[in-house]
Tab-separated table of C-alpha atoms in Angstrom:
chain	number	residue	atom	x	y	z
A	12	GLU	CA	-16.947	9.912	-4.908
A	13	VAL	CA	-17.763	6.214	-5.179
A	14	GLN	CA	-21.359	5.632	-6.217
A	15	LEU	CA	-23.289	2.438	-6.844
A	16	VAL	CA	-26.834	2.790	-8.128
A	17	GLU	CA	-29.019	-0.290	-8.461
A	18	SER	CA	-32.063	-0.493	-10.702
A	19	GLY	CA	-34.368	-3.049	-12.250
A	20	GLY	CA	-36.198	-4.211	-9.162
A	21	GLY	CA	-39.950	-4.449	-8.960
A	22	LEU	CA	-42.809	-6.906	-8.868
A	23	ALA	CA	-42.454	-10.324	-10.475
A	24	GLN	CA	-44.681	-13.378	-10.480
A	25	PRO	CA	-43.496	-16.701	-9.120
A	26	GLY	CA	-41.556	-18.440	-11.848
A	27	GLY	CA	-40.822	-15.122	-13.495
A	28	SER	CA	-37.591	-13.284	-14.113
A	29	LEU	CA	-35.945	-9.937	-13.510
A	30	ARG	CA	-32.625	-8.375	-14.449
A	31	LEU	CA	-30.971	-6.063	-11.968
A	32	SER	CA	-28.338	-3.499	-12.893
A	33	CYS	CA	-25.805	-1.622	-10.804
A	34	ALA	CA	-24.197	1.469	-12.314
A	35	ALA	CA	-20.804	2.270	-10.819
A	36	SER	CA	-18.952	5.579	-10.826
A	37	GLY	CA	-16.161	7.348	-8.962
A	38	PHE	CA	-13.656	4.498	-9.194
A	39	THR	CA	-11.997	2.232	-11.770
A	40	PHE	CA	-14.739	-0.381	-12.021
A	41	SER	CA	-12.589	-2.893	-13.906
A	42	ASP	CA	-10.139	-3.102	-10.983
A	43	TYR	CA	-12.629	-4.535	-8.488
A	44	PHE	CA	-14.512	-7.707	-7.669
A	45	MET	CA	-18.188	-6.953	-7.138
A	46	HIS	CA	-20.927	-8.549	-5.028
A	47	TRP	CA	-24.694	-8.867	-4.872
A	48	VAL	CA	-26.173	-9.170	-1.373
A	49	ARG	CA	-29.845	-9.359	-0.466
A	50	GLN	CA	-31.935	-8.706	2.610
A	51	ALA	CA	-35.480	-9.970	3.061
A	52	PRO	CA	-37.842	-7.694	5.008
A	53	GLY	CA	-36.871	-7.677	8.678
A	54	LYS	CA	-34.158	-10.283	8.129
A	55	GLY	CA	-30.381	-10.418	7.920
A	56	LEU	CA	-27.937	-10.061	5.062
A	57	VAL	CA	-27.500	-12.935	2.616
A	58	TRP	CA	-24.636	-13.087	0.157
A	59	VAL	CA	-25.905	-13.833	-3.355
A	60	SER	CA	-22.958	-13.785	-5.736
A	61	HIS	CA	-19.656	-12.223	-6.663
A	62	ILE	CA	-17.696	-11.733	-9.856
A	63	SER	CA	-14.026	-11.095	-10.437
A	64	ASN	CA	-12.815	-7.857	-11.940
A	65	ASP	CA	-12.453	-9.369	-15.422
A	66	GLY	CA	-15.597	-11.473	-15.176
A	67	SER	CA	-13.762	-14.788	-15.389
A	68	THR	CA	-14.649	-15.994	-11.875
A	69	LYS	CA	-18.208	-16.167	-10.564
A	70	ASN	CA	-19.525	-17.747	-7.374
A	71	TYR	CA	-23.049	-18.091	-6.013
A	72	GLY	CA	-24.833	-18.761	-2.768
A	73	ASP	CA	-26.645	-22.081	-2.463
A	74	SER	CA	-30.086	-20.484	-2.503
A	75	VAL	CA	-29.631	-18.972	-5.979
A	76	LYS	CA	-27.238	-21.379	-7.680
A	77	GLY	CA	-28.536	-22.464	-11.063
A	78	ARG	CA	-31.196	-19.715	-11.161
A	79	PHE	CA	-29.247	-16.454	-10.951
A	80	THR	CA	-26.400	-15.294	-13.184
A	81	ILE	CA	-23.997	-12.489	-12.381
A	82	SER	CA	-22.226	-10.590	-15.140
A	83	ARG	CA	-20.533	-7.270	-15.782
A	84	ASP	CA	-19.756	-4.880	-18.610
A	85	ASN	CA	-16.558	-3.043	-17.747
A	86	ALA	CA	-16.945	-0.743	-20.743
A	87	LYS	CA	-20.268	0.445	-19.308
A	88	ASN	CA	-19.175	0.310	-15.640
A	89	THR	CA	-22.199	-1.822	-14.896
A	90	LEU	CA	-22.853	-4.959	-12.873
A	91	TYR	CA	-25.836	-7.214	-13.587
A	92	LEU	CA	-27.843	-9.942	-11.918
A	93	GLN	CA	-30.137	-12.039	-14.102
A	94	MET	CA	-32.717	-13.761	-11.913
A	95	LEU	CA	-34.788	-16.660	-13.246
A	96	SER	CA	-37.378	-18.990	-11.723
A	97	LEU	CA	-38.150	-16.494	-9.008
A	98	SER	CA	-39.940	-17.632	-5.874
A	99	VAL	CA	-41.519	-15.733	-2.982
A	100	GLU	CA	-38.378	-16.506	-0.970
A	101	ASP	CA	-36.427	-14.235	-3.340
A	102	THR	CA	-38.363	-11.197	-2.118
A	103	ALA	CA	-35.743	-8.835	-0.712
A	104	ILE	CA	-33.790	-5.662	-1.180
A	105	TYR	CA	-30.876	-6.398	-3.486
A	106	TYR	CA	-27.653	-4.494	-2.921
A	107	CYS	CA	-24.568	-4.320	-5.093
A	108	ALA	CA	-21.301	-3.755	-3.317
A	109	ARG	CA	-17.651	-3.236	-4.129
A	110	ASP	CA	-15.126	-5.745	-2.833
A	111	VAL	CA	-12.000	-4.938	-0.851
A	112	SER	CA	-10.009	-7.933	0.359
A	113	GLY	CA	-13.121	-10.074	0.646
A	114	ALA	CA	-15.241	-7.418	2.347
A	115	SER	CA	-17.692	-4.911	0.831
A	116	ASP	CA	-16.515	-1.360	1.356
A	117	PHE	CA	-19.141	0.527	-0.639
A	118	TRP	CA	-22.806	-0.394	-1.037
A	119	GLY	CA	-25.575	0.933	-3.197
A	120	GLN	CA	-28.921	2.004	-1.795
A	121	GLY	CA	-30.519	-1.251	-2.924
A	122	THR	CA	-33.372	-2.115	-5.272
A	123	PRO	CA	-36.455	-3.919	-3.940
A	124	VAL	CA	-37.666	-7.135	-5.531
A	125	THR	CA	-41.100	-8.500	-4.676
A	126	VAL	CA	-42.188	-11.902	-5.918
A	127	SER	CA	-45.920	-12.377	-5.572
A	128	SER	CA	-48.902	-13.598	-7.545
B	30	SER	CA	-22.824	-25.308	4.700
B	31	TYR	CA	-20.687	-23.038	6.835
B	32	LYS	CA	-22.532	-21.252	9.612
B	33	LEU	CA	-21.676	-18.179	11.666
B	34	THR	CA	-23.330	-17.582	15.028
B	35	GLN	CA	-23.910	-14.223	16.733
B	36	PRO	CA	-25.862	-13.279	19.861
B	37	PRO	CA	-29.212	-11.758	18.884
B	38	SER	CA	-28.741	-8.722	21.068
B	39	VAL	CA	-26.230	-6.855	23.192
B	40	SER	CA	-27.054	-4.038	25.586
B	41	VAL	CA	-24.527	-1.477	26.747
B	42	SER	CA	-24.544	1.719	28.771
B	43	PRO	CA	-23.234	4.913	27.147
B	44	GLY	CA	-19.470	5.166	27.525
B	45	GLN	CA	-19.045	1.484	28.241
B	46	THR	CA	-17.605	-1.256	26.024
B	47	ALA	CA	-19.786	-3.405	23.775
B	48	THR	CA	-18.427	-6.775	22.692
B	49	ILE	CA	-20.058	-8.726	19.866
B	50	SER	CA	-18.958	-12.262	19.086
B	51	CYS	CA	-19.126	-14.192	15.825
B	52	SER	CA	-18.451	-17.908	16.015
B	53	GLY	CA	-17.722	-20.444	13.308
B	54	ASP	CA	-15.621	-23.551	12.842
B	55	LYS	CA	-11.978	-22.482	12.520
B	56	LEU	CA	-13.113	-18.925	11.785
B	57	GLY	CA	-9.663	-17.690	12.797
B	58	ASP	CA	-8.230	-19.325	9.670
B	59	GLU	CA	-10.193	-16.863	7.498
B	60	ASN	CA	-10.523	-13.097	7.338
B	61	ALA	CA	-13.595	-11.784	9.125
B	62	CYS	CA	-15.252	-8.442	8.581
B	63	TRP	CA	-18.055	-6.499	10.269
B	64	TYR	CA	-20.846	-4.259	9.048
B	65	GLN	CA	-23.038	-1.752	10.840
B	66	GLN	CA	-26.570	-1.250	9.569
B	67	MET	CA	-28.909	1.472	10.756
B	68	PRO	CA	-32.672	1.028	10.196
B	69	GLY	CA	-33.619	1.625	6.591
B	70	GLN	CA	-30.048	2.175	5.464
B	71	SER	CA	-27.408	0.236	3.559
B	72	PRO	CA	-24.732	-1.582	5.548
B	73	VAL	CA	-21.462	0.171	6.347
B	74	LEU	CA	-18.159	-1.684	6.622
B	75	VAL	CA	-16.569	-1.015	10.027
B	76	ILE	CA	-13.859	-3.721	10.198
B	77	TYR	CA	-12.202	-5.807	7.464
B	78	GLN	CA	-9.365	-8.321	7.455
B	79	ASN	CA	-10.116	-9.007	11.126
B	80	THR	CA	-8.638	-5.802	12.532
B	81	LYS	CA	-8.529	-3.033	9.884
B	82	ARG	CA	-10.754	0.032	10.003
B	83	PRO	CA	-11.826	1.670	6.730
B	84	SER	CA	-11.248	5.372	6.362
B	85	GLY	CA	-13.760	7.379	8.350
B	86	ILE	CA	-14.585	4.675	10.889
B	87	PRO	CA	-13.974	5.894	14.466
B	88	GLU	CA	-11.123	4.398	16.466
B	89	ARG	CA	-13.568	3.109	19.065
B	90	PHE	CA	-14.349	0.256	16.654
B	91	SER	CA	-11.848	-2.604	16.791
B	92	GLY	CA	-11.772	-6.242	15.809
B	93	SER	CA	-9.987	-9.491	16.512
B	94	ASN	CA	-10.190	-13.051	15.227
B	95	SER	CA	-8.688	-16.203	16.693
B	96	GLY	CA	-9.652	-19.835	17.018
B	97	ASP	CA	-13.368	-20.153	16.350
B	98	THR	CA	-14.389	-16.612	17.280
B	99	ALA	CA	-14.157	-13.161	15.766
B	100	THR	CA	-14.985	-10.215	17.998
B	101	LEU	CA	-16.100	-6.657	17.325
B	102	THR	CA	-15.440	-4.275	20.189
B	103	ILE	CA	-16.960	-0.825	20.503
B	104	SER	CA	-15.139	1.164	23.173
B	105	GLY	CA	-16.799	4.170	24.740
B	106	THR	CA	-20.089	3.281	23.057
B	107	GLN	CA	-22.217	6.218	21.968
B	108	ALA	CA	-25.937	6.462	21.289
B	109	ILE	CA	-25.193	6.752	17.562
B	110	ASP	CA	-23.686	3.242	17.655
B	111	GLU	CA	-27.112	1.730	18.254
B	112	ALA	CA	-27.591	-0.484	15.169
B	113	ASP	CA	-27.489	-4.023	13.809
B	114	TYR	CA	-24.040	-5.541	13.339
B	115	PHE	CA	-23.266	-8.398	10.976
B	116	CYS	CA	-20.099	-10.445	10.688
B	117	GLN	CA	-19.012	-11.992	7.399
B	118	ALA	CA	-16.381	-14.519	6.385
B	119	TRP	CA	-15.267	-16.515	3.366
B	120	ASP	CA	-16.120	-20.210	3.250
B	121	SER	CA	-13.290	-21.712	1.236
B	122	SER	CA	-14.964	-25.139	1.095
B	123	THR	CA	-17.846	-23.772	-0.993
B	124	SER	CA	-16.202	-20.644	-2.442
B	125	SER	CA	-18.904	-18.484	-0.965
B	126	HIS	CA	-19.246	-15.635	1.511
B	127	VAL	CA	-21.303	-16.171	4.639
B	128	PHE	CA	-22.962	-13.620	6.919
B	129	GLY	CA	-23.783	-14.074	10.550
B	130	PRO	CA	-27.428	-13.564	11.588
B	131	GLY	CA	-26.729	-10.154	13.090
B	132	THR	CA	-26.607	-8.619	16.564
B	133	ARG	CA	-28.734	-5.674	17.624
B	134	VAL	CA	-26.771	-3.323	19.848
B	135	THR	CA	-28.891	-1.248	22.203
B	136	VAL	CA	-27.377	1.674	24.077
B	137	LEU	CA	-29.365	2.067	27.280
């Protein structure tokens, strides 16, 4: 069974940082691109970033470019999102998701991030 | 930046057909996909590569994509289909994925 379990969310101050993790199981992690997607309270889905299966290709949405860094450790079956210079606009549930042909076929349950002073 | 447009809401009677549009410049040149999201839950992929249904998705869900518009069709809509639906496509000009704003489907 495919499972994606996010962790690392919580409360951060404006200008602060957080590192999210996504532990994958039930599939060959190193075969798949992976995504981070976020959803602010009561709002729609926003694509954050994706990374290729070997980690060589990374792309970011405009709202996080230069502040967030996606990475992965295929030996640990884990996806990461390092978030710097956080602002209140980054408050959201952050989901990791597995890619299939440009779509996300499995999603984690999400980890909430709140940026507030 | 690339923008996708969806109607905010669609209402449908049980057993009837719900049609949700997703519009974007030359959207038909890219693969579109669709997600269903129930309140408080993670999104579920219902259509990918314009027309394909993942395993476990009922046949009443179908998709198309041509010109500037992708369409999700729910045939014989059931009460359990009441949810938010989001389209998504790849923006090759910025190497980024883009989501539509979402459509709330209400089964009256």
